[in-house]
CSV table of C-alpha atoms in Angstrom, one decimal:
chain,number,residue,atom,x,y,z
H,26,MET,CA,3.2,152.1,79.7
H,27,GLU,CA,1.1,149.3,78.7
H,28,ASN,CA,3.0,149.1,75.3
H,29,ASN,CA,6.2,149.1,77.0
H,30,CYS,CA,5.3,146.1,79.2
H,31,PHE,CA,4.0,143.9,76.4
H,32,PRO,CA,7.3,143.2,74.7
H,33,LYS,CA,8.9,142.4,78.0
H,34,LEU,CA,6.2,139.8,78.8
H,35,LYS,CA,6.5,138.5,75.2
H,36,THR,CA,10.3,137.8,75.8
H,37,ILE,CA,9.7,136.2,79.1
H,38,ALA,CA,6.9,134.0,77.7
H,39,ALA,CA,9.1,132.8,74.9
H,40,PHE,CA,11.9,132.2,77.3
H,41,ILE,CA,9.8,129.5,79.3
H,42,VAL,CA,8.5,127.9,76.3
H,43,GLY,CA,12.3,127.3,75.1
H,44,SER,CA,13.3,126.2,78.4
H,45,CYS,CA,10.6,123.6,78.5
H,46,ALA,CA,11.6,122.4,75.1
H,47,ILE,CA,14.9,121.9,76.2
H,48,VAL,CA,13.8,119.9,79.4
H,49,SER,CA,11.9,117.7,77.3
H,50,LEU,CA,14.7,116.9,74.8
H,51,PHE,CA,17.1,116.2,77.9
H,52,HIS,CA,14.3,114.0,79.2
H,53,GLN,CA,13.9,112.1,76.2
H,54,HIS,CA,17.6,111.5,75.3
H,55,TYR,CA,19.1,110.9,78.6
H,56,LEU,CA,16.5,110.0,81.1
H,57,LEU,CA,14.5,107.6,79.5
H,58,PRO,CA,16.1,103.8,79.0
H,59,SER,CA,18.0,103.5,76.1
H,60,THR,CA,19.7,100.4,74.4
H,61,SER,CA,23.0,102.4,73.5
H,62,VAL,CA,26.1,101.5,75.2
H,63,ASP,CA,27.2,105.0,74.9
H,64,GLN,CA,24.5,106.1,77.6
H,65,PRO,CA,25.1,105.1,80.9
H,66,PRO,CA,22.5,104.3,83.1
H,67,ASN,CA,22.2,105.8,86.6
H,68,VAL,CA,22.7,102.5,88.7
H,69,LEU,CA,25.0,99.5,88.8
H,70,GLU,CA,23.9,96.4,87.0
H,71,GLU,CA,24.1,93.2,89.0
H,72,ALA,CA,26.7,90.9,88.0
H,73,SER,CA,25.4,87.4,86.7
H,74,SER,CA,25.7,84.6,89.0
H,75,SER,CA,28.2,82.8,86.4
H,76,ASN,CA,30.2,85.7,86.5
H,77,ASN,CA,32.7,86.6,89.4
H,78,THR,CA,33.4,90.0,88.5
H,79,PRO,CA,32.4,92.6,90.8
H,80,ALA,CA,29.1,95.0,89.9
H,81,VAL,CA,29.8,97.2,87.1
H,82,PHE,CA,28.0,99.6,84.8
H,83,PRO,CA,26.8,97.5,81.8
H,84,TRP,CA,28.4,100.2,79.3
H,85,LEU,CA,31.7,99.9,81.0
H,86,ARG,CA,31.7,96.2,81.1
H,87,SER,CA,30.3,95.9,77.3
H,88,SER,CA,33.1,98.1,76.2
H,89,VAL,CA,35.7,96.2,73.8
H,90,VAL,CA,38.8,97.9,75.3
H,91,VAL,CA,37.8,97.2,78.9
H,92,ASP,CA,36.8,93.8,78.3
H,93,GLN,CA,40.3,93.2,77.4
H,94,LEU,CA,41.7,94.2,80.7
H,95,PRO,CA,39.9,91.7,83.4
H,96,THR,CA,38.7,93.2,86.6
H,97,ARG,CA,40.4,91.0,88.8
H,98,VAL,CA,43.6,89.0,89.4
H,99,GLU,CA,43.7,85.5,87.8
H,100,LYS,CA,44.9,82.9,89.4
H,101,PRO,CA,47.9,81.0,87.6
H,102,PRO,CA,47.6,77.5,86.8
H,103,PRO,CA,48.7,74.9,89.4
H,104,ASN,CA,52.2,74.3,87.6
H,105,ASP,CA,52.8,78.0,87.4
H,106,ASP,CA,55.2,79.3,90.2
H,107,THR,CA,55.4,82.8,88.9
H,108,GLY,CA,52.3,83.9,91.1
H,109,PRO,CA,48.9,85.6,90.3
H,110,THR,CA,49.1,88.1,87.8
H,111,TYR,CA,46.7,89.5,85.0
H,112,PRO,CA,46.6,87.2,82.0
H,113,TRP,CA,47.6,89.7,79.3
H,114,LEU,CA,50.7,90.4,81.3
H,115,ARG,CA,51.4,86.7,81.5
H,116,SER,CA,51.0,86.0,78.0
H,117,SER,CA,53.2,88.7,76.7
H,118,ALA,CA,56.2,87.3,75.3
H,119,ALA,CA,58.1,90.5,75.9
H,120,VAL,CA,57.1,90.5,79.5
H,121,ASN,CA,58.0,86.9,80.1
H,122,GLN,CA,61.6,87.0,78.4
H,123,LEU,CA,62.6,90.1,80.4
H,124,PRO,CA,61.8,89.9,84.0
H,125,THR,CA,62.6,92.9,85.8
H,126,GLN,CA,63.2,91.6,89.3
H,127,PHE,CA,64.3,88.7,91.2
H,128,GLU,CA,61.3,86.1,91.8
H,129,LYS,CA,60.6,84.7,95.1
H,130,PRO,CA,61.2,81.1,95.2
H,131,PRO,CA,58.7,78.3,96.5
H,132,PRO,CA,58.6,77.9,100.5
H,133,ASN,CA,60.2,74.5,100.2
H,134,GLU,CA,63.1,75.4,97.6
H,135,ASP,CA,66.4,76.6,99.5
H,136,THR,CA,68.2,77.7,96.1
H,137,GLY,CA,67.6,81.4,97.3
H,138,PRO,CA,65.9,84.0,94.8
H,139,THR,CA,66.9,84.1,91.3
H,140,TYR,CA,65.4,85.2,87.8
H,141,PRO,CA,62.7,82.9,86.8
H,142,TRP,CA,64.0,82.2,83.3
H,143,LEU,CA,67.1,80.7,85.1
H,144,ARG,CA,65.2,78.3,87.6
H,145,THR,CA,62.4,77.4,85.2
H,146,SER,CA,64.8,76.7,82.4
H,147,SER,CA,65.2,72.8,81.5
H,148,ALA,CA,68.8,73.3,81.3
H,149,VAL,CA,69.2,74.0,84.9
H,150,VAL,CA,69.1,71.2,87.3
H,151,ASN,CA,67.7,72.8,90.3
H,152,ARG,CA,64.3,70.8,90.6
H,153,SER,CA,64.4,67.8,92.9
H,154,PRO,CA,63.7,64.4,91.3
H,155,THR,CA,60.4,62.9,92.5
H,156,TRP,CA,61.9,60.7,94.9
H,157,GLU,CA,63.4,63.6,97.2
H,158,ARG,CA,60.4,65.9,97.1
H,159,VAL,CA,60.0,66.2,100.9
H,160,SER,CA,58.0,68.3,103.2
H,161,PRO,CA,60.0,71.7,104.3
H,162,ASP,CA,59.9,70.6,107.8
H,163,ASP,CA,61.5,67.1,106.9
H,164,GLU,CA,65.0,67.3,108.1
H,165,THR,CA,65.8,63.4,107.8
H,166,SER,CA,65.8,64.2,103.9
H,167,ALA,CA,67.2,68.0,103.6
H,168,VAL,CA,70.4,69.3,102.1
H,169,TYR,CA,72.9,69.1,104.8
H,170,PRO,CA,73.3,72.3,106.9
H,171,TRP,CA,76.8,73.1,105.9
H,172,ALA,CA,75.8,72.8,102.1
H,173,ARG,CA,72.7,74.8,102.2
H,174,ARG,CA,74.4,77.6,104.0
H,175,ASN,CA,77.9,77.8,102.4
H,176,VAL,CA,77.4,76.2,99.0
H,177,ARG,CA,75.9,77.9,95.9
H,178,ALA,CA,72.9,76.3,94.2
H,179,HIS,CA,73.0,75.3,90.5
H,180,ALA,CA,70.7,78.3,89.5
H,181,ARG,CA,73.5,80.6,90.4
H,182,ALA,CA,75.9,81.3,87.6
H,183,PRO,CA,79.4,80.6,88.6
H,184,ASP,CA,81.7,83.8,88.9
H,185,PRO,CA,85.5,82.7,89.2
H,186,SER,CA,86.7,85.9,89.9
H,187,LYS,CA,84.7,85.8,93.2
H,188,GLU,CA,84.4,82.0,94.0
H,189,THR,CA,87.1,79.6,95.6
H,190,LEU,CA,86.2,76.2,94.0
H,191,LEU,CA,85.8,73.2,96.4
H,192,PHE,CA,86.8,69.8,95.1
H,193,TRP,CA,85.8,66.9,96.8
H,194,HIS,CA,88.4,64.4,96.4
H,195,ILE,CA,87.2,60.7,96.8
H,196,PRO,CA,90.2,58.4,96.9
H,197,LYS,CA,90.9,56.5,93.8
H,198,SER,CA,88.6,58.4,91.9
H,199,GLY,CA,90.5,60.8,89.7
H,200,GLY,CA,91.1,63.5,92.1
H,201,SER,CA,95.1,63.1,91.8
H,202,THR,CA,94.7,63.6,87.9
H,203,ALA,CA,92.4,66.7,88.4
H,204,LYS,CA,94.9,68.1,90.9
H,205,SER,CA,97.7,67.8,88.4
H,206,ILE,CA,95.8,69.4,85.6
H,207,TYR,CA,94.7,72.2,87.6
H,208,LYS,CA,98.4,72.8,88.7
H,209,CYS,CA,99.6,72.7,85.0
H,210,ILE,CA,97.1,75.1,83.9
H,211,GLY,CA,98.2,77.6,86.5
H,212,LYS,CA,95.6,77.5,88.9
H,213,LYS,CA,96.4,78.2,92.8
H,214,VAL,CA,95.6,74.8,94.2
H,215,SER,CA,95.4,74.2,98.1
H,216,ILE,CA,94.9,70.8,99.9
H,217,ALA,CA,93.1,70.3,102.9
H,218,SER,CA,93.3,66.4,103.3
H,219,GLN,CA,93.0,66.5,106.9
H,220,PRO,CA,91.0,68.1,109.6
H,221,GLY,CA,94.0,69.8,111.0
H,222,GLU,CA,94.9,71.2,107.8
H,223,ILE,CA,91.6,72.5,107.2
H,224,MET,CA,91.6,74.3,110.7
H,225,LYS,CA,95.1,75.7,110.0
H,226,LEU,CA,93.7,77.3,106.7
H,227,LYS,CA,90.6,78.6,108.4
H,228,HIS,CA,92.7,80.7,110.6
H,229,LYS,CA,94.9,82.0,107.7
H,230,GLY,CA,91.5,83.1,106.1
H,231,LEU,CA,92.3,81.4,103.0
H,232,VAL,CA,89.0,81.6,101.2
H,233,PRO,CA,88.2,85.4,102.2
H,234,SER,CA,91.8,86.2,101.0
H,235,GLY,CA,91.4,84.7,97.5
H,236,GLN,CA,94.9,83.0,98.1
H,237,ALA,CA,93.4,79.9,96.3
H,238,ASP,CA,91.4,79.1,93.5
H,239,LEU,CA,90.6,75.6,94.1
H,240,ILE,CA,90.6,73.6,97.3
H,241,PHE,CA,90.8,69.9,97.2
H,242,SER,CA,89.7,67.9,100.5
H,243,SER,CA,88.4,64.8,101.3
H,244,PHE,CA,86.4,66.2,104.3
H,245,PRO,CA,83.9,68.0,102.5
H,246,ASP,CA,81.8,68.7,105.5
H,247,LEU,CA,84.6,70.1,107.6
H,248,ALA,CA,86.0,72.0,104.7
H,249,ILE,CA,82.8,73.8,103.6
H,250,GLU,CA,81.7,74.4,107.2
H,251,HIS,CA,85.1,75.8,108.3
H,252,LEU,CA,86.4,77.5,105.1
H,253,TYR,CA,83.6,79.3,103.6
H,254,ASP,CA,80.6,81.2,104.9
H,255,GLU,CA,77.4,83.3,103.6
H,256,GLN,CA,79.7,85.9,102.4
H,257,HIS,CA,81.9,83.5,100.5
H,258,LYS,CA,80.3,80.5,99.6
H,259,ALA,CA,81.7,77.6,97.7
H,260,ARG,CA,80.9,76.2,94.4
H,261,VAL,CA,81.6,72.2,94.9
H,262,LEU,CA,83.2,69.7,92.4
H,263,ALA,CA,83.4,65.9,92.8
H,264,MET,CA,84.5,63.4,90.6
H,265,PHE,CA,82.8,59.7,91.3
H,266,ARG,CA,83.6,56.3,90.5
H,267,HIS,CA,81.8,53.1,90.8
H,268,PRO,CA,82.1,52.2,94.7
H,269,VAL,CA,83.2,48.5,93.8
H,270,ASP,CA,85.9,49.5,91.1
H,271,ARG,CA,87.3,52.1,93.8
H,272,LEU,CA,87.8,49.9,96.4
H,273,VAL,CA,89.5,47.3,94.2
H,274,SER,CA,91.8,49.9,92.7
H,275,LYS,CA,92.5,51.0,96.3
H,276,PHE,CA,93.5,47.3,97.1
H,277,TYR,CA,95.9,47.1,94.5
H,278,TYR,CA,97.3,50.7,94.7
H,279,LEU,CA,98.2,50.5,98.3
H,280,GLN,CA,100.3,47.2,98.1
H,281,VAL,CA,103.0,49.2,95.9
H,282,ALA,CA,102.0,53.0,97.1
H,283,THR,CA,105.2,53.4,99.2
H,284,TRP,CA,104.9,57.3,99.1
H,285,GLU,CA,101.6,57.0,100.7
H,286,ASN,CA,100.8,57.2,104.4
H,287,THR,CA,98.5,54.3,104.0
H,288,TYR,CA,100.9,52.1,102.3
H,289,ARG,CA,99.9,48.4,102.9
H,290,PRO,CA,102.8,46.0,101.9
H,291,GLU,CA,101.2,43.1,103.7
H,292,TRP,CA,98.3,43.2,101.1
H,293,LYS,CA,100.6,42.5,98.4
H,294,ASP,CA,100.1,38.7,98.3
H,295,MET,CA,97.0,38.6,99.7
H,296,ASP,CA,93.9,37.2,97.8
H,297,ILE,CA,91.3,39.9,97.1
H,298,LEU,CA,88.5,37.7,98.5
H,299,GLU,CA,90.2,37.4,101.5
H,300,TRP,CA,91.0,41.1,101.9
H,301,VAL,CA,87.4,42.2,101.2
H,302,GLN,CA,86.1,39.6,103.7
H,303,ASN,CA,88.5,40.2,106.3
H,304,HIS,CA,90.5,43.4,106.1
H,305,ASN,CA,88.5,46.1,104.2
H,306,ALA,CA,86.7,48.5,106.6
H,307,ASP,CA,86.1,51.4,103.9
H,308,ASN,CA,82.4,50.6,103.1
H,309,ASN,CA,79.9,53.2,102.1
H,310,HIS,CA,82.9,55.8,102.1
H,311,MET,CA,80.8,58.6,100.1
H,312,VAL,CA,77.6,58.7,102.3
H,313,LYS,CA,79.5,58.4,105.5
H,314,LYS,CA,81.9,61.4,104.4
H,315,LEU,CA,79.1,63.5,103.5
H,316,ALA,CA,77.3,62.7,106.9
H,317,GLY,CA,80.8,63.4,108.9
H,318,LYS,CA,80.8,60.0,109.9
H,319,GLY,CA,83.8,57.9,110.6
H,320,GLN,CA,85.0,54.7,108.8
H,321,THR,CA,83.9,52.4,111.4
H,322,GLU,CA,80.7,54.1,111.9
H,323,PRO,CA,77.6,52.6,110.2
H,324,ALA,CA,75.6,54.6,107.8
H,325,ASP,CA,71.7,54.5,107.5
H,326,GLU,CA,68.9,55.4,105.1
H,327,THR,CA,68.5,59.1,106.3
H,328,ASP,CA,72.3,59.4,105.5
H,329,LEU,CA,71.7,58.3,102.2
H,330,LYS,CA,68.7,60.6,101.6
H,331,ARG,CA,70.5,63.5,102.8
H,332,ALA,CA,73.4,62.6,100.6
H,333,LYS,CA,71.5,62.2,97.6
H,334,ARG,CA,69.8,65.7,98.0
H,335,THR,CA,73.1,67.5,99.0
H,336,VAL,CA,74.8,66.0,95.8
H,337,TRP,CA,71.8,66.9,93.5
H,338,GLN,CA,71.4,70.3,94.6
H,339,ARG,CA,74.6,71.5,95.7
H,340,MET,CA,77.3,69.6,93.5
H,341,ILE,CA,78.8,69.7,89.8
H,342,VAL,CA,79.6,66.1,89.1
H,343,GLY,CA,81.9,64.3,87.0
H,344,VAL,CA,82.5,60.4,86.4
H,345,THR,CA,85.8,58.8,85.9
H,346,GLU,CA,84.3,56.8,82.8
H,347,GLU,CA,83.9,60.3,81.0
H,348,MET,CA,86.9,61.9,82.6
H,349,GLU,CA,87.9,64.3,79.9
H,350,GLU,CA,84.3,65.4,79.4
H,351,SER,CA,84.0,66.0,83.3
H,352,ILE,CA,87.3,67.9,83.5
H,353,HIS,CA,86.0,70.1,80.4
H,354,ARG,CA,82.7,70.8,82.5
H,355,PHE,CA,84.8,71.8,85.5
H,356,ASN,CA,86.9,74.2,83.3
H,357,ILE,CA,83.9,75.8,82.3
H,358,VAL,CA,82.8,76.3,86.0
H,359,ALA,CA,86.1,77.7,87.0
H,360,GLY,CA,86.3,80.2,84.0
H,361,ILE,CA,89.2,78.1,82.1
H,362,SER,CA,89.1,78.5,78.5
H,363,ASP,CA,89.2,75.6,76.3
H,364,THR,CA,90.8,77.4,73.7
H,365,SER,CA,93.7,79.1,75.6
H,366,VAL,CA,97.3,77.8,74.7
H,367,ARG,CA,97.8,76.6,78.1
H,368,GLY,CA,94.5,75.0,78.7
H,369,ARG,CA,95.0,72.8,75.6
H,370,VAL,CA,98.7,71.7,76.2
H,371,CYS,CA,97.9,70.6,79.6
H,372,MET,CA,94.6,68.9,78.6
H,373,LYS,CA,96.6,67.2,75.9
H,374,GLN,CA,99.2,66.3,78.5
H,375,PHE,CA,96.9,64.4,80.2
H,376,PHE,CA,94.6,62.9,78.0
H,377,ALA,CA,95.1,60.7,74.9
H,378,ARG,CA,93.7,61.1,71.3
H,379,SER,CA,91.7,57.9,72.5
H,380,GLY,CA,89.7,59.7,75.3
H,381,LYS,CA,91.6,57.8,78.0
H,382,GLU,CA,93.3,59.7,80.5
H,383,LYS,CA,97.0,59.2,81.8
H,384,ARG,CA,96.2,58.7,85.0
H,385,ARG,CA,98.6,59.7,88.1
H,386,ASN,CA,98.9,57.3,91.0
H,387,SER,CA,97.6,54.4,88.8
H,388,VAL,CA,98.7,50.6,88.8
H,389,SER,CA,98.0,48.0,86.3
H,390,TYR,CA,95.9,44.8,87.9
H,391,SER,CA,93.4,42.3,86.6
H,392,LYS,CA,90.0,43.9,86.8
H,393,ILE,CA,87.1,42.0,88.4
H,394,GLU,CA,83.7,42.2,87.0
H,395,LYS,CA,80.0,41.4,88.6
H,396,GLY,CA,79.4,37.7,89.4
H,397,HIS,CA,83.1,37.5,90.6
H,398,SER,CA,82.8,36.5,94.6
H,399,ALA,CA,84.8,39.4,95.6
H,400,TRP,CA,82.9,42.1,93.5
H,401,ASP,CA,79.5,40.8,94.6
H,402,TYR,CA,80.6,40.8,98.3
H,403,LEU,CA,81.9,44.6,98.2
H,404,ALA,CA,78.6,45.3,96.3
H,405,GLU,CA,76.5,44.0,99.1
H,406,ARG,CA,78.5,46.0,101.9
H,407,ASN,CA,78.3,49.0,99.7
H,408,GLN,CA,74.6,49.3,98.8
H,409,PHE,CA,74.2,53.0,100.0
H,410,ASP,CA,77.2,54.2,98.1
H,411,ILE,CA,76.2,52.3,94.9
H,412,GLU,CA,72.6,54.1,95.0
H,413,LEU,CA,74.2,57.4,95.2
H,414,TYR,CA,76.7,56.7,92.3
H,415,GLU,CA,73.6,55.6,90.2
H,416,LEU,CA,72.2,59.0,91.3
H,417,VAL,CA,75.3,60.6,90.0
H,418,LEU,CA,75.0,59.0,86.4
H,419,LYS,CA,71.7,60.7,85.9
H,420,LEU,CA,72.6,63.9,87.3
H,421,PHE,CA,75.8,63.9,85.2
H,422,LYS,CA,73.6,63.4,82.0
H,423,LYS,CA,71.3,66.1,83.2
H,424,GLN,CA,73.9,68.5,84.1
H,425,LYS,CA,75.1,68.8,80.5
H,426,GLY,CA,72.5,71.6,79.8
H,427,LEU,CA,73.2,73.3,83.0
H,428,ILE,CA,76.8,73.5,82.0
H,429,ASP,CA,76.2,74.4,78.4
H,430,SER,CA,73.9,77.4,80.0
H,431,TYR,CA,76.8,78.6,81.9
H,432,ARG,CA,79.0,78.6,78.8
H,433,THR,CA,76.5,80.9,76.8
H,434,LEU,CA,76.6,83.6,79.5
H,435,GLU,CA,78.5,86.3,78.1
H,436,THR,CA,79.5,87.6,81.6
H,437,TRP,CA,79.3,85.9,84.9
H,438,SER,CA,76.5,86.5,87.0
H,439,SER,CA,76.8,87.0,90.7
């Protein structure tokens, strides 16, 4: 029996010796400290005081692959309004070029959400200039409420099939010429010159029904407030002229315009200096119109600030000195092709090869220049309009890139 037990004891002893060897090897290779990054320690290593990443296993921190992916969200540069994101994601050219969702605008920007490439594009003029960057709660310099609610911002590409354009008709500033051009092209043009006409068109549902392509109005505040809404927003076009030149033209035009309700035959033999000093009451016309003020009401600095901001953010502008270029820009916004037969014929009809337009409702007179007593007198009393006009000239240059960006779109965006 002893002989039978001895082999069994021998086997058990060998098993015990083998087990001890395995334990020893495990201790040496896995439990003792090691410099190899492939052997994870059993405790978290405390983060360096100069490293603001959380505590992490050293083998994980030193990993080449993991080092490429930071463990925290990186704060963007001060001038980056895209919000916090991982640097490897922000630096990706493919991701930056193809945003997958609308970006929320800054809190002081009322243009609404839009694709970041469109808002940040240098071609898109949707950033307020330095002089008009105001606090969100500063209502004295904000866009007029009727424009903020019912007018599309520049960052929204036009959709002529869904939009009814509003043309702000400033007297003696090329509005009649523009009206004739669009009638020639075949656009459905509606006239809303007086408050009573505006209210009649409102009750007819002119804009929601799509009965008009363009509405011409001398009362932009009333027309936009009552004819449009948040579901049917306006795209505003406006042609501007130097305020003094506009008033001088008005003086001579109404002397002979028997077809106008405002015909003034008594001005025909009147000296222009006498007129500007004793008979003209139409000062700061543009600023007052945007403020909804009457001709005899005074305009103030607040009206000027709000007029500037509203024009800058909500209007596609043209100037009479660049009449043909202005109409071309308006055509792009209206979805009118420059290459269409009808478009070419109508443009040629109203513009000579020299680039000077054939104006409707125009009369010949001797132009007065700066330094003339009448010119200087009018300039002194129309300082707000002149300042607004100077802003328009800057905006007209800047909007070339904006209009070009509209032109390059293959399809209209909503």
